[in-house]
mmCIF file of C-alpha atoms and ligand atoms in Angstrom:
data_model
loop_
_atom_site.group_PDB
_atom_site.id
_atom_site.type_symbol
_atom_site.label_atom_id
_atom_site.label_comp_id
_atom_site.label_asym_id
_atom_site.label_seq_id
_atom_site.Cartn_x
_atom_site.Cartn_y
_atom_site.Cartn_z
ATOM 1 C CA MET A 1 -17.932 11.805 -18.690
ATOM 2 C CA SER A 2 -16.822 13.110 -22.087
ATOM 3 C CA PRO A 3 -13.421 14.876 -22.359
ATOM 4 C CA ALA A 4 -15.219 18.183 -23.023
ATOM 5 C CA MET A 5 -17.336 17.856 -19.882
ATOM 6 C CA SER A 6 -14.350 16.895 -17.778
ATOM 7 C CA LEU A 7 -12.528 19.995 -18.987
ATOM 8 C CA VAL A 8 -15.363 22.121 -17.684
ATOM 9 C CA ALA A 9 -15.280 20.290 -14.353
ATOM 10 C CA GLU A 10 -11.553 20.819 -14.005
ATOM 11 C CA THR A 11 -11.483 24.518 -14.803
ATOM 12 C CA ASP A 12 -14.612 25.410 -12.868
ATOM 13 C CA ARG A 13 -13.065 24.924 -9.449
ATOM 14 C CA GLU A 14 -13.779 27.627 -6.940
ATOM 15 C CA ASN A 15 -12.154 28.201 -3.572
ATOM 16 C CA GLU A 16 -8.769 26.759 -4.427
ATOM 17 C CA LEU A 17 -6.682 26.874 -1.258
ATOM 18 C CA PRO A 18 -3.222 28.385 -0.775
ATOM 19 C CA GLU A 19 -0.339 25.914 -1.277
ATOM 20 C CA SER A 20 0.526 25.910 2.458
ATOM 21 C CA GLN A 21 -2.811 24.227 3.204
ATOM 22 C CA TYR A 22 -2.037 21.290 0.906
ATOM 23 C CA GLN A 23 1.171 20.575 2.763
ATOM 24 C CA LYS A 24 -0.852 19.860 5.875
ATOM 25 C CA GLY A 25 -2.343 16.740 4.317
ATOM 26 C CA VAL A 26 -5.600 15.605 2.796
ATOM 27 C CA ARG A 27 -7.341 15.083 6.113
ATOM 28 C CA HIS A 28 -6.637 18.687 7.039
ATOM 29 C CA LEU A 29 -8.163 19.819 3.715
ATOM 30 C CA CYS A 30 -11.263 17.781 4.415
ATOM 31 C CA GLU A 31 -11.545 19.266 7.891
ATOM 32 C CA LYS A 32 -11.690 22.646 6.132
ATOM 33 C CA GLY A 33 -14.881 21.356 4.524
ATOM 34 C CA ILE A 34 -13.936 21.226 0.840
ATOM 35 C CA GLU A 35 -16.854 20.440 -1.454
ATOM 36 C CA LYS A 36 -14.818 19.703 -4.579
ATOM 37 C CA VAL A 37 -11.611 17.850 -5.182
ATOM 38 C CA PRO A 38 -8.870 20.508 -5.543
ATOM 39 C CA THR A 39 -7.488 20.734 -9.088
ATOM 40 C CA LYS A 40 -4.103 19.389 -8.105
ATOM 41 C CA TYR A 41 -5.647 16.056 -7.070
ATOM 42 C CA ILE A 42 -7.764 15.600 -10.184
ATOM 43 C CA LEU A 43 -6.247 12.832 -12.242
ATOM 44 C CA PRO A 44 -6.041 12.847 -16.042
ATOM 45 C CA LEU A 45 -8.971 10.882 -17.501
ATOM 46 C CA PRO A 46 -7.110 7.617 -18.224
ATOM 47 C CA GLU A 47 -5.822 7.437 -14.650
ATOM 48 C CA ARG A 48 -9.173 7.995 -12.956
ATOM 49 C CA PRO A 49 -11.035 5.027 -11.539
ATOM 50 C CA ASN A 50 -13.960 4.096 -13.687
ATOM 51 C CA LEU A 51 -16.392 3.505 -10.893
ATOM 52 C CA SER A 52 -19.146 2.092 -13.085
ATOM 53 C CA TYR A 53 -16.893 -0.107 -15.191
ATOM 54 C CA LYS A 54 -13.978 -2.101 -13.825
ATOM 55 C CA SER A 55 -11.219 -2.782 -16.312
ATOM 56 C CA ALA A 56 -10.378 -6.438 -16.784
ATOM 57 C CA ASN A 57 -6.992 -5.710 -15.255
ATOM 58 C CA ASP A 58 -8.378 -4.310 -12.029
ATOM 59 C CA ILE A 59 -9.321 -6.586 -9.202
ATOM 60 C CA ASN A 60 -11.257 -5.333 -6.226
ATOM 61 C CA ILE A 61 -10.308 -6.705 -2.879
ATOM 62 C CA ASN A 62 -12.864 -6.597 -0.141
ATOM 63 C CA ALA A 63 -14.632 -8.717 2.349
ATOM 64 C CA ASN A 64 -17.949 -9.119 0.530
ATOM 65 C CA SER A 65 -17.296 -10.196 -3.009
ATOM 66 C CA SER A 66 -19.340 -8.683 -5.809
ATOM 67 C CA SER A 67 -19.580 -9.792 -9.415
ATOM 68 C CA TYR A 68 -16.417 -7.875 -10.344
ATOM 69 C CA ASN A 69 -14.342 -9.377 -7.618
ATOM 70 C CA LEU A 70 -11.833 -12.102 -8.029
ATOM 71 C CA ASN A 71 -11.831 -14.971 -5.593
ATOM 72 C CA LEU A 72 -8.566 -14.417 -3.810
ATOM 73 C CA PRO A 73 -6.630 -17.439 -2.613
ATOM 74 C CA ILE A 74 -7.458 -18.078 1.041
ATOM 75 C CA ILE A 75 -4.648 -19.251 3.314
ATOM 76 C CA ASP A 76 -5.630 -20.942 6.566
ATOM 77 C CA PHE A 77 -2.856 -19.996 8.947
ATOM 78 C CA SER A 78 -3.964 -22.495 11.598
ATOM 79 C CA GLN A 79 -3.278 -25.364 9.201
ATOM 80 C CA LEU A 80 0.338 -24.369 8.635
ATOM 81 C CA GLN A 81 1.496 -26.283 11.704
ATOM 82 C CA GLY A 82 -0.562 -29.432 11.170
ATOM 83 C CA SER A 83 -0.483 -32.405 8.809
ATOM 84 C CA ASN A 84 -1.790 -30.163 6.035
ATOM 85 C CA ARG A 85 1.353 -27.987 6.150
ATOM 86 C CA TYR A 86 2.780 -29.152 2.839
ATOM 87 C CA HIS A 87 -0.490 -28.475 1.021
ATOM 88 C CA VAL A 88 -0.930 -25.029 2.627
ATOM 89 C CA LEU A 89 2.665 -24.052 1.809
ATOM 90 C CA ASN A 90 2.064 -25.017 -1.811
ATOM 91 C CA SER A 91 -1.110 -22.910 -1.924
ATOM 92 C CA LEU A 92 0.815 -20.025 -0.387
ATOM 93 C CA ALA A 93 3.586 -20.258 -2.994
ATOM 94 C CA LYS A 94 0.971 -20.469 -5.765
ATOM 95 C CA ALA A 95 -0.920 -17.440 -4.381
ATOM 96 C CA CYS A 96 2.297 -15.402 -4.243
ATOM 97 C CA GLU A 97 3.267 -16.388 -7.760
ATOM 98 C CA GLU A 98 -0.122 -15.917 -9.404
ATOM 99 C CA TYR A 99 -1.642 -13.000 -7.513
ATOM 100 C CA GLY A 100 0.832 -11.449 -5.119
ATOM 101 C CA PHE A 101 -2.081 -11.212 -2.686
ATOM 102 C CA PHE A 102 -3.980 -13.652 -0.468
ATOM 103 C CA GLN A 103 -6.518 -13.546 2.319
ATOM 104 C CA LEU A 104 -5.297 -14.907 5.631
ATOM 105 C CA VAL A 105 -7.883 -16.660 7.835
ATOM 106 C CA ASN A 106 -7.580 -18.235 11.289
ATOM 107 C CA HIS A 107 -4.511 -16.087 11.916
ATOM 108 C CA GLY A 108 -5.037 -16.157 15.656
ATOM 109 C CA ILE A 109 -4.893 -12.383 16.155
ATOM 110 C CA PRO A 110 -7.647 -11.706 18.713
ATOM 111 C CA ASN A 111 -10.568 -9.594 17.487
ATOM 112 C CA GLN A 112 -9.989 -7.284 20.441
ATOM 113 C CA VAL A 113 -6.446 -6.492 19.237
ATOM 114 C CA ILE A 114 -7.772 -5.746 15.746
ATOM 115 C CA SER A 115 -10.528 -3.455 16.962
ATOM 116 C CA ASP A 116 -8.103 -1.726 19.371
ATOM 117 C CA MET A 117 -5.777 -1.072 16.419
ATOM 118 C CA PHE A 118 -8.561 0.573 14.408
ATOM 119 C CA HIS A 119 -9.668 2.496 17.469
ATOM 120 C CA VAL A 120 -6.178 3.882 18.129
ATOM 121 C CA ALA A 121 -5.735 4.834 14.438
ATOM 122 C CA LYS A 122 -9.110 6.584 14.443
ATOM 123 C CA ARG A 123 -8.281 8.444 17.644
ATOM 124 C CA PHE A 124 -4.967 9.590 16.198
ATOM 125 C CA PHE A 125 -6.530 10.937 13.002
ATOM 126 C CA GLU A 126 -9.229 12.693 14.997
ATOM 127 C CA LEU A 127 -6.636 14.706 16.910
ATOM 128 C CA PRO A 128 -6.439 18.399 15.959
ATOM 129 C CA PHE A 129 -3.918 19.108 13.194
ATOM 130 C CA GLU A 130 -1.601 20.839 15.689
ATOM 131 C CA GLU A 131 -1.319 17.607 17.693
ATOM 132 C CA ARG A 132 -0.922 15.349 14.654
ATOM 133 C CA SER A 133 1.677 17.604 13.110
ATOM 134 C CA LYS A 134 3.999 17.136 16.091
ATOM 135 C CA HIS A 135 4.792 13.786 14.475
ATOM 136 C CA MET A 136 5.591 15.236 11.063
ATOM 137 C CA SER A 137 9.092 14.289 10.023
ATOM 138 C CA THR A 138 10.822 13.122 6.900
ATOM 139 C CA ASP A 139 13.211 10.922 8.865
ATOM 140 C CA MET A 140 12.042 7.358 8.332
ATOM 141 C CA ARG A 141 14.105 6.241 11.299
ATOM 142 C CA SER A 142 12.179 8.294 13.817
ATOM 143 C CA PRO A 143 9.661 6.191 15.759
ATOM 144 C CA ALA A 144 6.624 7.802 14.107
ATOM 145 C CA VAL A 145 6.368 9.772 10.869
ATOM 146 C CA LEU A 146 3.247 11.604 9.732
ATOM 147 C CA GLU A 147 2.900 11.793 5.971
ATOM 148 C CA SER A 148 0.138 13.645 4.164
ATOM 149 C CA LEU A 149 -1.978 10.512 4.242
ATOM 150 C CA GLY A 150 -0.893 8.171 6.956
ATOM 151 C CA LEU A 151 1.064 7.640 10.121
ATOM 152 C CA LEU A 152 4.105 5.406 9.899
ATOM 153 C CA GLU A 153 5.490 3.787 12.969
ATOM 154 C CA THR A 154 8.897 2.330 12.362
ATOM 155 C CA ARG A 155 10.793 -0.312 14.246
ATOM 156 C CA LYS A 156 14.231 -1.287 13.187
ATOM 157 C CA GLY A 157 15.778 -4.508 14.369
ATOM 158 C CA ALA A 158 19.451 -5.080 15.056
ATOM 159 C CA GLU A 159 21.585 -5.247 11.938
ATOM 160 C CA SER A 160 22.277 -8.725 10.673
ATOM 161 C CA GLU A 161 25.885 -9.703 10.202
ATOM 162 C CA ASN A 162 24.892 -12.359 7.756
ATOM 163 C CA GLY A 163 25.224 -11.041 4.221
ATOM 164 C CA ASN A 164 23.096 -13.622 2.424
ATOM 165 C CA CYS A 165 19.420 -13.331 1.603
ATOM 166 C CA GLY A 166 18.256 -16.274 3.725
ATOM 167 C CA LEU A 167 15.031 -16.000 5.728
ATOM 168 C CA GLU A 168 17.009 -15.822 8.997
ATOM 169 C CA GLU A 169 17.798 -12.202 8.122
ATOM 170 C CA PHE A 170 14.147 -11.313 8.672
ATOM 171 C CA GLU A 171 14.404 -12.094 12.355
ATOM 172 C CA ASP A 172 16.388 -8.894 12.721
ATOM 173 C CA GLY A 173 14.484 -7.171 9.975
ATOM 174 C CA SER A 174 12.457 -3.982 9.925
ATOM 175 C CA GLN A 175 8.767 -3.476 10.525
ATOM 176 C CA LEU A 176 6.835 -0.458 9.438
ATOM 177 C CA ILE A 177 3.252 0.078 10.576
ATOM 178 C CA VAL A 178 1.334 2.373 8.255
ATOM 179 C CA MET A 179 -2.008 3.730 9.386
ATOM 180 C CA ASN A 180 -3.856 5.089 6.370
ATOM 181 C CA CYS A 181 -6.694 7.551 6.701
ATOM 182 C CA TYR A 182 -8.898 8.158 3.671
ATOM 183 C CA PRO A 183 -11.296 10.972 4.572
ATOM 184 C CA SER A 184 -14.639 11.314 2.876
ATOM 185 C CA CYS A 185 -14.046 12.410 -0.720
ATOM 186 C CA PRO A 186 -16.609 14.749 -2.328
ATOM 187 C CA GLU A 187 -15.887 13.494 -5.888
ATOM 188 C CA PRO A 188 -14.391 9.978 -5.725
ATOM 189 C CA GLU A 189 -14.636 9.561 -9.501
ATOM 190 C CA LEU A 190 -11.984 12.244 -10.122
ATOM 191 C CA THR A 191 -9.152 10.966 -7.969
ATOM 192 C CA LEU A 192 -7.755 8.044 -5.993
ATOM 193 C CA GLY A 193 -7.301 7.461 -2.264
ATOM 194 C CA MET A 194 -3.830 6.067 -2.898
ATOM 195 C CA ALA A 195 -1.973 6.130 -6.207
ATOM 196 C CA PRO A 196 -0.906 2.855 -7.840
ATOM 197 C CA HIS A 197 2.192 1.502 -6.142
ATOM 198 C CA SER A 198 3.908 -1.715 -5.239
ATOM 199 C CA ASP A 199 5.006 -2.206 -1.647
ATOM 200 C CA TYR A 200 8.632 -2.458 -0.765
ATOM 201 C CA GLY A 201 9.818 -5.403 1.259
ATOM 202 C CA PHE A 202 9.035 -9.024 1.894
ATOM 203 C CA LEU A 203 5.472 -9.125 3.145
ATOM 204 C CA THR A 204 2.702 -6.650 3.899
ATOM 205 C CA LEU A 205 -0.027 -7.633 6.321
ATOM 206 C CA LEU A 206 -3.023 -5.451 5.658
ATOM 207 C CA LEU A 207 -5.889 -4.847 8.012
ATOM 208 C CA GLN A 208 -8.802 -3.531 6.038
ATOM 209 C CA ASP A 209 -11.978 -1.767 6.942
ATOM 210 C CA GLN A 210 -14.743 -4.409 6.758
ATOM 211 C CA GLN A 211 -17.379 -1.905 5.702
ATOM 212 C CA VAL A 212 -15.703 0.480 3.263
ATOM 213 C CA LYS A 213 -14.075 -1.071 0.234
ATOM 214 C CA GLY A 214 -11.399 0.538 -1.870
ATOM 215 C CA LEU A 215 -8.347 -1.624 -2.439
ATOM 216 C CA GLN A 216 -7.751 -2.775 -6.002
ATOM 217 C CA ILE A 217 -4.866 -4.853 -7.297
ATOM 218 C CA GLN A 218 -3.640 -5.193 -10.855
ATOM 219 C CA HIS A 219 -2.021 -8.186 -12.515
ATOM 220 C CA GLY A 220 1.591 -7.411 -13.173
ATOM 221 C CA GLY A 221 4.709 -6.219 -11.390
ATOM 222 C CA ASN A 222 7.463 -8.321 -9.987
ATOM 223 C CA TRP A 223 9.189 -8.594 -6.675
ATOM 224 C CA ILE A 224 12.929 -8.113 -6.637
ATOM 225 C CA PHE A 225 13.807 -10.555 -3.872
ATOM 226 C CA SER A 226 12.437 -13.564 -5.738
ATOM 227 C CA ASN A 227 13.974 -12.540 -9.054
ATOM 228 C CA GLY A 228 10.547 -12.192 -10.563
ATOM 229 C CA ARG A 229 8.987 -15.358 -9.197
ATOM 230 C CA TYR A 230 6.814 -13.815 -6.507
ATOM 231 C CA LYS A 231 5.062 -10.573 -7.293
ATOM 232 C CA SER A 232 4.887 -7.334 -5.370
ATOM 233 C CA VAL A 233 1.717 -6.517 -7.181
ATOM 234 C CA LEU A 234 0.676 -3.031 -8.255
ATOM 235 C CA HIS A 235 -2.296 -1.866 -6.192
ATOM 236 C CA ARG A 236 -4.210 1.330 -5.528
ATOM 237 C CA VAL A 237 -7.019 2.565 -3.302
ATOM 238 C CA LEU A 238 -10.211 4.204 -4.521
ATOM 239 C CA ALA A 239 -11.428 7.403 -2.923
ATOM 240 C CA ASN A 240 -14.801 7.026 -1.276
ATOM 241 C CA SER A 241 -17.544 9.238 0.046
ATOM 242 C CA THR A 242 -17.361 7.226 3.294
ATOM 243 C CA PRO A 243 -14.193 7.661 5.382
ATOM 244 C CA ARG A 244 -11.950 4.599 5.585
ATOM 245 C CA ILE A 245 -8.992 3.516 7.703
ATOM 246 C CA SER A 246 -6.542 0.725 6.956
ATOM 247 C CA VAL A 247 -3.462 -0.483 8.774
ATOM 248 C CA ALA A 248 -0.560 -2.044 6.889
ATOM 249 C CA SER A 249 2.345 -3.764 8.573
ATOM 250 C CA LEU A 250 5.303 -3.974 6.205
ATOM 251 C CA HIS A 251 7.939 -6.563 7.024
ATOM 252 C CA SER A 252 11.328 -6.385 5.464
ATOM 253 C CA LEU A 253 15.036 -6.757 5.921
ATOM 254 C CA PRO A 254 16.875 -4.179 8.062
ATOM 255 C CA PHE A 255 16.538 -0.731 6.421
ATOM 256 C CA SER A 256 20.240 -0.638 5.623
ATOM 257 C CA SER A 257 20.263 -4.006 3.839
ATOM 258 C CA VAL A 258 21.050 -4.149 0.178
ATOM 259 C CA ILE A 259 18.371 -6.252 -1.489
ATOM 260 C CA ARG A 260 19.009 -8.284 -4.603
ATOM 261 C CA PRO A 261 17.534 -11.430 -6.141
ATOM 262 C CA ALA A 262 18.246 -14.390 -3.876
ATOM 263 C CA PRO A 263 21.464 -16.046 -5.128
ATOM 264 C CA LYS A 264 19.708 -19.441 -5.090
ATOM 265 C CA LEU A 265 17.249 -18.183 -7.692
ATOM 266 C CA VAL A 266 19.897 -16.770 -10.020
ATOM 267 C CA ASN A 267 21.887 -18.922 -12.409
ATOM 268 C CA GLY A 268 23.034 -19.013 -16.032
ATOM 269 C CA ALA A 269 19.571 -19.955 -17.287
ATOM 270 C CA ASN A 270 17.829 -17.430 -15.028
ATOM 271 C CA PRO A 271 20.163 -14.422 -14.744
ATOM 272 C CA SER A 272 19.552 -11.605 -12.291
ATOM 273 C CA ARG A 273 16.681 -9.502 -13.602
ATOM 274 C CA TYR A 274 16.911 -6.689 -11.043
ATOM 275 C CA LYS A 275 19.555 -4.299 -9.839
ATOM 276 C CA ALA A 276 20.514 -4.428 -6.168
ATOM 277 C CA THR A 277 18.706 -1.764 -4.173
ATOM 278 C CA ASP A 278 18.096 -0.424 -0.675
ATOM 279 C CA PHE A 279 15.395 1.280 1.336
ATOM 280 C CA ALA A 280 16.792 4.799 0.750
ATOM 281 C CA SER A 281 16.474 4.332 -3.044
ATOM 282 C CA PHE A 282 12.873 3.222 -2.534
ATOM 283 C CA LEU A 283 12.060 6.339 -0.504
ATOM 284 C CA ASP A 284 13.676 8.565 -3.139
ATOM 285 C CA TYR A 285 11.635 6.845 -5.818
ATOM 286 C CA ILE A 286 8.239 7.089 -4.159
ATOM 287 C CA SER A 287 8.764 10.727 -3.241
ATOM 288 C CA SER A 288 9.701 11.602 -6.840
ATOM 289 C CA CYS A 289 6.914 13.100 -8.952
ATOM 290 C CA GLU A 290 7.244 10.770 -11.912
ATOM 291 C CA PRO A 291 6.146 8.281 -12.942
ATOM 292 C CA ARG A 292 2.592 8.203 -11.678
ATOM 293 C CA GLN A 293 2.433 4.406 -11.636
ATOM 294 C CA LYS A 294 4.846 3.932 -8.769
ATOM 295 C CA ASN A 295 6.094 0.469 -9.499
ATOM 296 C CA PHE A 296 9.477 0.573 -7.825
ATOM 297 C CA LEU A 297 10.405 -2.904 -8.974
ATOM 298 C CA GLU A 298 9.935 -2.013 -12.625
ATOM 299 C CA SER A 299 12.384 0.842 -12.080
ATOM 300 C CA ARG A 300 15.000 -1.630 -10.795
ATOM 301 C CA LYS A 301 14.704 -4.021 -13.736
ATOM 302 C CA VAL A 302 17.890 -4.791 -15.636
ATOM 303 C CA THR A 303 17.099 -3.687 -19.184
HETATM 304 O O1 LIG B 1 -5.592 1.070 2.343
HETATM 305 C C1 LIG B 1 -5.355 0.004 1.773
HETATM 306 O O2 LIG B 1 -6.224 -0.874 1.643
HETATM 307 C C2 LIG B 1 -3.994 -0.253 1.174
HETATM 308 C C3 LIG B 1 -2.875 0.534 1.785
HETATM 309 C C4 LIG B 1 -1.569 0.314 1.075
HETATM 310 O O3 LIG B 1 -1.514 -0.138 -0.041
HETATM 311 C C5 LIG B 1 -0.303 0.654 1.751
HETATM 312 O O4 LIG B 1 -0.319 1.177 2.893
HETATM 313 O O5 LIG B 1 0.769 0.377 1.165
HETATM 314 FE FE1 LIG B 2 0.499 -0.730 -0.513
#
């Protein structure tokens, strides 16, 4: 679409809704039967997904690979306990360093549990707005928080008394389950399902819709805990004319922990590249309007 044509598309929007309707979330807007993407969600041209041409920096992640898709490293979880452990651990480290993403197979989670999870998420999002909105809260410590897009269920472990950044701290760490609902979008080429962001924390396990694709990752971004060795990669989700649900389980240290590069990875030759940070700073950052590319880690870089 040429810039002139896009200008016409952006100014020719009828039936814009009152601001109060937007605060009720995108799913609510879609339930109202919108036929065009409201102006406030239309992205400037350079930030829109180019659905016919994928930039070399964008990598689509989905179950059935197409010509644009990168072959993601595959980690066989069942082999982690066997004689192949050393090899699998090496592949895991390489995947985290090179891509910041991998596909986990033979994880042992029963198919029934996975389909129940999707079923529960779907049932929740199908509830009337009045029911869903009972869970609306900005307090991340409440057991369930409804944001405009998804439902977060938070579980906070006991605080660790150990101040170092060893893996044992994760045993008492925090888990956040995010159920994302991407309703059918009338004009997927004008917007995104989820803006570019990097996840906070140690590891995100993502359960994706097998039928509807949308997740894209970009090369770049660094993860604070590893002092830049393992990446918390920038990723985004395309809008789609078919509704999509995903469930992300974010595993991290206790919410109150201060996170900094692991002392073992910092020395004279490799000085700390990131400022210490905590979960509250992350929440402040992602709820701020700028910048659009929400790479929290970049914002914590020592300049
Ligand atoms: O929906 C997806 O595939 C990704 C969701 C995501 O990036 C997130 O919840 O942080
Ligand atoms: Fe994410």
